[in-house]
Amino acid sequence: MRVTVNQIREMKAKGEKISCLTAYDYVTAKIVDEAGIPLILVGDSLGMVVLGYESTIPVTIGEMLHHTKAVTRGAKQAMVIGDMPFMTYHLSVEQALSNATRFIQEAGAQAVKLEGGVTVAEKIKRLVECGIPVMGHIGLTPQSVHQFGGYKVQGRTPEAATRLLEDAKAVDEAGAFSVVLETVPAPLAALITEKISIPTIGIGAGIGCDGQVQVINDILGSYTDFVPKHAKQYVKLTDIVRQAVDQFHSEVIAGTFPTEKQSFAMDESILVELKAK
Ligand code: KIV
């Protein structure tokens, strides 16, 4: 049975922690799904960690749908959340609705995520009214990196903290089933978690959130251009991959790959006949 929004809400009520990882392809989605992680986010972080852009801003809806389709083919139990990229929901409620529909109908996602609080509440409300579950995202919202002037901790001043609390409440009241809190001081994230009814999913927001999300490449050590402070590398995949690649390269050059084990034989008599022709 696929994870539902009600189950995610119930997890908060029961005090059960919620884990969420990003995935951008079929194979990874399958691993994450089989591990029992209830939420898989096809984040627009794919722009940086998969496509090599400098930020998430150039990511298109076409790219997001392409990767979301791969993930939904691999995930059988987890709820797959498609991240709506820059400017695909800002222009109007109609634009948000029509693009969110593509994630659900074309790509097979069960929910969408959009960045912003008070400013996108009206859009969240309409999507939810139309049957599209929404995950909110406040704090350091990477699509606004130019407005923030960099990837900075959000909510440190009294005004900014108050705004963040208002954003969280707006997302909750609009009907989102959860909200990501990104790069927010831990005590503020804990306070927001207490004050709103929906689960908070933190990334760089401390232990007081209802759940945690990470970019999978960060925990696997497979994207090393930039390693955020909030990421814990459980393995250094780039080192392991590099070792395998170096070994393959050396063996090809040395003529020791492939061996008989990786080769296919044929009937000797056919070969003899062919040689005689
Ligand atoms: O794009 C993404 O991966 C995200 C997570 C960091 C929450 O938005």
mmCIF file of N, CA, C and O and ligand atoms in Angstrom, residues 20-24 41-47 49 56 64 83 113 115 135-137 140-143 180-182 201-203 213-216 218 230, ligand 1:
data_model
loop_
_atom_site.group_PDB
_atom_site.id
_atom_site.type_symbol
_atom_site.label_atom_id
_atom_site.label_comp_id
_atom_site.label_asym_id
_atom_site.label_seq_id
_atom_site.Cartn_x
_atom_site.Cartn_y
_atom_site.Cartn_z
ATOM 1 N N CYS A 20 12.746 11.366 4.840
ATOM 2 C CA CYS A 20 12.500 11.703 3.440
ATOM 3 C C CYS A 20 13.855 11.868 2.753
ATOM 4 O O CYS A 20 14.767 12.474 3.320
ATOM 5 N N LEU A 21 13.985 11.286 1.576
ATOM 6 C CA LEU A 21 15.212 11.468 0.792
ATOM 7 C C LEU A 21 14.820 11.891 -0.613
ATOM 8 O O LEU A 21 13.723 11.566 -1.084
ATOM 9 N N THR A 22 15.730 12.554 -1.267
ATOM 10 C CA THR A 22 15.487 12.862 -2.675
ATOM 11 C C THR A 22 15.906 11.650 -3.510
ATOM 12 O O THR A 22 16.716 10.828 -3.084
ATOM 13 N N ALA A 23 15.345 11.562 -4.705
ATOM 14 C CA ALA A 23 15.801 10.591 -5.715
ATOM 15 C C ALA A 23 15.463 11.217 -7.058
ATOM 16 O O ALA A 23 14.523 12.015 -7.165
ATOM 17 N N TYR A 24 16.257 10.843 -8.057
ATOM 18 C CA TYR A 24 16.059 11.460 -9.375
ATOM 19 C C TYR A 24 16.013 10.423 -10.491
ATOM 20 O O TYR A 24 15.902 10.781 -11.655
ATOM 21 N N LEU A 41 11.327 12.671 -2.418
ATOM 22 C CA LEU A 41 11.188 13.973 -3.073
ATOM 23 C C LEU A 41 12.043 14.009 -4.333
ATOM 24 O O LEU A 41 13.252 13.777 -4.271
ATOM 25 N N VAL A 42 11.392 14.272 -5.463
ATOM 26 C CA VAL A 42 12.175 14.522 -6.678
ATOM 27 C C VAL A 42 12.440 16.030 -6.652
ATOM 28 O O VAL A 42 11.645 16.840 -7.146
ATOM 29 N N GLY A 43 13.512 16.388 -5.945
ATOM 30 C CA GLY A 43 13.802 17.802 -5.704
ATOM 31 C C GLY A 43 14.367 18.476 -6.949
ATOM 32 O O GLY A 43 15.015 17.825 -7.771
ATOM 33 N N ASP A 44 14.130 19.780 -7.023
ATOM 34 C CA ASP A 44 14.763 20.505 -8.144
ATOM 35 C C ASP A 44 16.270 20.673 -7.885
ATOM 36 O O ASP A 44 17.008 21.178 -8.725
ATOM 37 N N SER A 45 16.731 20.172 -6.723
ATOM 38 C CA SER A 45 18.173 20.067 -6.474
ATOM 39 C C SER A 45 18.828 19.225 -7.561
ATOM 40 O O SER A 45 20.044 19.264 -7.738
ATOM 41 N N LEU A 46 18.022 18.469 -8.303
ATOM 42 C CA LEU A 46 18.573 17.674 -9.409
ATOM 43 C C LEU A 46 19.314 18.573 -10.391
ATOM 44 O O LEU A 46 20.261 18.131 -11.051
ATOM 45 N N GLY A 47 18.900 19.833 -10.451
ATOM 46 C CA GLY A 47 19.582 20.785 -11.335
ATOM 47 C C GLY A 47 21.061 20.864 -11.020
ATOM 48 O O GLY A 47 21.905 20.911 -11.921
ATOM 49 N N VAL A 49 22.813 18.617 -8.537
ATOM 50 C CA VAL A 49 23.504 17.355 -8.252
ATOM 51 C C VAL A 49 23.463 16.344 -9.385
ATOM 52 O O VAL A 49 24.227 15.386 -9.389
ATOM 53 N N THR A 56 19.280 25.992 -8.667
ATOM 54 C CA THR A 56 18.070 25.276 -9.103
ATOM 55 C C THR A 56 17.259 26.110 -10.100
ATOM 56 O O THR A 56 16.289 25.615 -10.667
ATOM 57 N N MET A 64 12.079 18.206 -14.793
ATOM 58 C CA MET A 64 11.491 17.653 -13.564
ATOM 59 C C MET A 64 10.549 16.488 -13.872
ATOM 60 O O MET A 64 10.570 15.473 -13.181
ATOM 61 N N ASP A 83 8.859 18.260 -7.240
ATOM 62 C CA ASP A 83 9.185 19.640 -6.850
ATOM 63 C C ASP A 83 8.892 20.572 -8.022
ATOM 64 O O ASP A 83 9.462 20.412 -9.108
ATOM 65 N N LYS A 113 5.592 19.784 -4.373
ATOM 66 C CA LYS A 113 6.151 20.714 -3.368
ATOM 67 C C LYS A 113 6.328 22.061 -4.030
ATOM 68 O O LYS A 113 6.718 22.141 -5.201
ATOM 69 N N GLU A 115 7.795 26.210 -3.108
ATOM 70 C CA GLU A 115 8.521 27.048 -2.153
ATOM 71 C C GLU A 115 7.728 28.325 -1.856
ATOM 72 O O GLU A 115 7.155 28.929 -2.775
ATOM 73 N N MET A 135 3.256 19.698 -0.367
ATOM 74 C CA MET A 135 4.262 19.872 0.679
ATOM 75 C C MET A 135 4.763 21.314 0.531
ATOM 76 O O MET A 135 5.125 21.718 -0.587
ATOM 77 N N GLY A 136 4.761 22.073 1.621
ATOM 78 C CA GLY A 136 5.282 23.442 1.566
ATOM 79 C C GLY A 136 6.799 23.438 1.768
ATOM 80 O O GLY A 136 7.401 22.384 2.041
ATOM 81 N N HIS A 137 7.415 24.589 1.618
ATOM 82 C CA HIS A 137 8.873 24.692 1.790
ATOM 83 C C HIS A 137 9.177 26.140 2.145
ATOM 84 O O HIS A 137 8.955 27.038 1.320
ATOM 85 N N LEU A 140 15.197 28.807 3.944
ATOM 86 C CA LEU A 140 16.101 29.045 2.820
ATOM 87 C C LEU A 140 15.517 28.324 1.594
ATOM 88 O O LEU A 140 15.735 27.126 1.399
ATOM 89 N N THR A 141 14.734 29.040 0.838
ATOM 90 C CA THR A 141 14.111 28.468 -0.358
ATOM 91 C C THR A 141 15.058 28.766 -1.524
ATOM 92 O O THR A 141 15.191 29.921 -1.947
ATOM 93 N N PRO A 142 15.744 27.722 -2.050
ATOM 94 C CA PRO A 142 16.837 27.969 -3.003
ATOM 95 C C PRO A 142 16.417 28.706 -4.281
ATOM 96 O O PRO A 142 17.252 29.345 -4.911
ATOM 97 N N GLN A 143 15.128 28.629 -4.649
ATOM 98 C CA GLN A 143 14.708 29.352 -5.858
ATOM 99 C C GLN A 143 14.783 30.880 -5.642
ATOM 100 O O GLN A 143 14.726 31.641 -6.601
ATOM 101 N N VAL A 180 8.580 21.694 4.521
ATOM 102 C CA VAL A 180 10.038 21.618 4.681
ATOM 103 C C VAL A 180 10.515 22.914 5.326
ATOM 104 O O VAL A 180 10.126 24.011 4.909
ATOM 105 N N LEU A 181 11.368 22.783 6.352
ATOM 106 C CA LEU A 181 12.024 23.953 6.963
ATOM 107 C C LEU A 181 13.495 23.835 6.612
ATOM 108 O O LEU A 181 14.176 22.918 7.079
ATOM 109 N N GLU A 182 13.980 24.746 5.787
ATOM 110 C CA GLU A 182 15.376 24.614 5.329
ATOM 111 C C GLU A 182 16.266 25.698 5.920
ATOM 112 O O GLU A 182 15.960 26.899 5.825
ATOM 113 N N ILE A 201 9.389 19.030 8.127
ATOM 114 C CA ILE A 201 10.457 18.151 7.640
ATOM 115 C C ILE A 201 11.690 19.046 7.500
ATOM 116 O O ILE A 201 11.733 19.915 6.628
ATOM 117 N N GLY A 202 12.641 18.831 8.369
ATOM 118 C CA GLY A 202 13.790 19.744 8.422
ATOM 119 C C GLY A 202 14.948 19.337 7.536
ATOM 120 O O GLY A 202 15.188 18.152 7.276
ATOM 121 N N ILE A 203 15.654 20.356 7.071
ATOM 122 C CA ILE A 203 16.960 20.143 6.414
ATOM 123 C C ILE A 203 17.817 21.306 6.892
ATOM 124 O O ILE A 203 17.533 22.476 6.594
ATOM 125 N N VAL A 213 14.777 15.632 5.913
ATOM 126 C CA VAL A 213 14.996 15.346 4.494
ATOM 127 C C VAL A 213 16.448 15.668 4.164
ATOM 128 O O VAL A 213 17.027 16.604 4.726
ATOM 129 N N GLN A 214 17.027 14.879 3.279
ATOM 130 C CA GLN A 214 18.373 15.170 2.780
ATOM 131 C C GLN A 214 18.403 14.909 1.285
ATOM 132 O O GLN A 214 17.646 14.073 0.772
ATOM 133 N N VAL A 215 19.290 15.613 0.631
ATOM 134 C CA VAL A 215 19.575 15.344 -0.781
ATOM 135 C C VAL A 215 20.419 14.069 -0.801
ATOM 136 O O VAL A 215 21.459 14.003 -0.134
ATOM 137 N N ILE A 216 19.975 13.055 -1.518
ATOM 138 C CA ILE A 216 20.628 11.740 -1.418
ATOM 139 C C ILE A 216 22.110 11.809 -1.800
ATOM 140 O O ILE A 216 22.944 11.141 -1.195
ATOM 141 N N ASP A 218 24.141 14.084 -1.142
ATOM 142 C CA ASP A 218 24.888 14.603 0.014
ATOM 143 C C ASP A 218 25.191 13.490 1.009
ATOM 144 O O ASP A 218 26.316 13.411 1.529
ATOM 145 N N HIS A 230 24.743 20.995 6.874
ATOM 146 C CA HIS A 230 23.730 20.107 7.456
ATOM 147 C C HIS A 230 23.830 18.662 6.975
ATOM 148 O O HIS A 230 23.147 17.784 7.488
HETATM 149 O O1 KIV B 1 15.227 20.353 -4.162
HETATM 150 C C1 KIV B 1 15.380 19.715 -3.113
HETATM 151 O O2 KIV B 1 16.029 18.668 -3.064
HETATM 152 C C2 KIV B 1 14.751 20.249 -1.917
HETATM 153 C C3 KIV B 1 15.155 19.657 -0.611
HETATM 154 C C4 KIV B 1 16.478 20.148 -0.243
HETATM 155 C C5 KIV B 1 14.162 19.920 0.438
HETATM 156 O O3 KIV B 1 13.989 21.144 -2.007
#
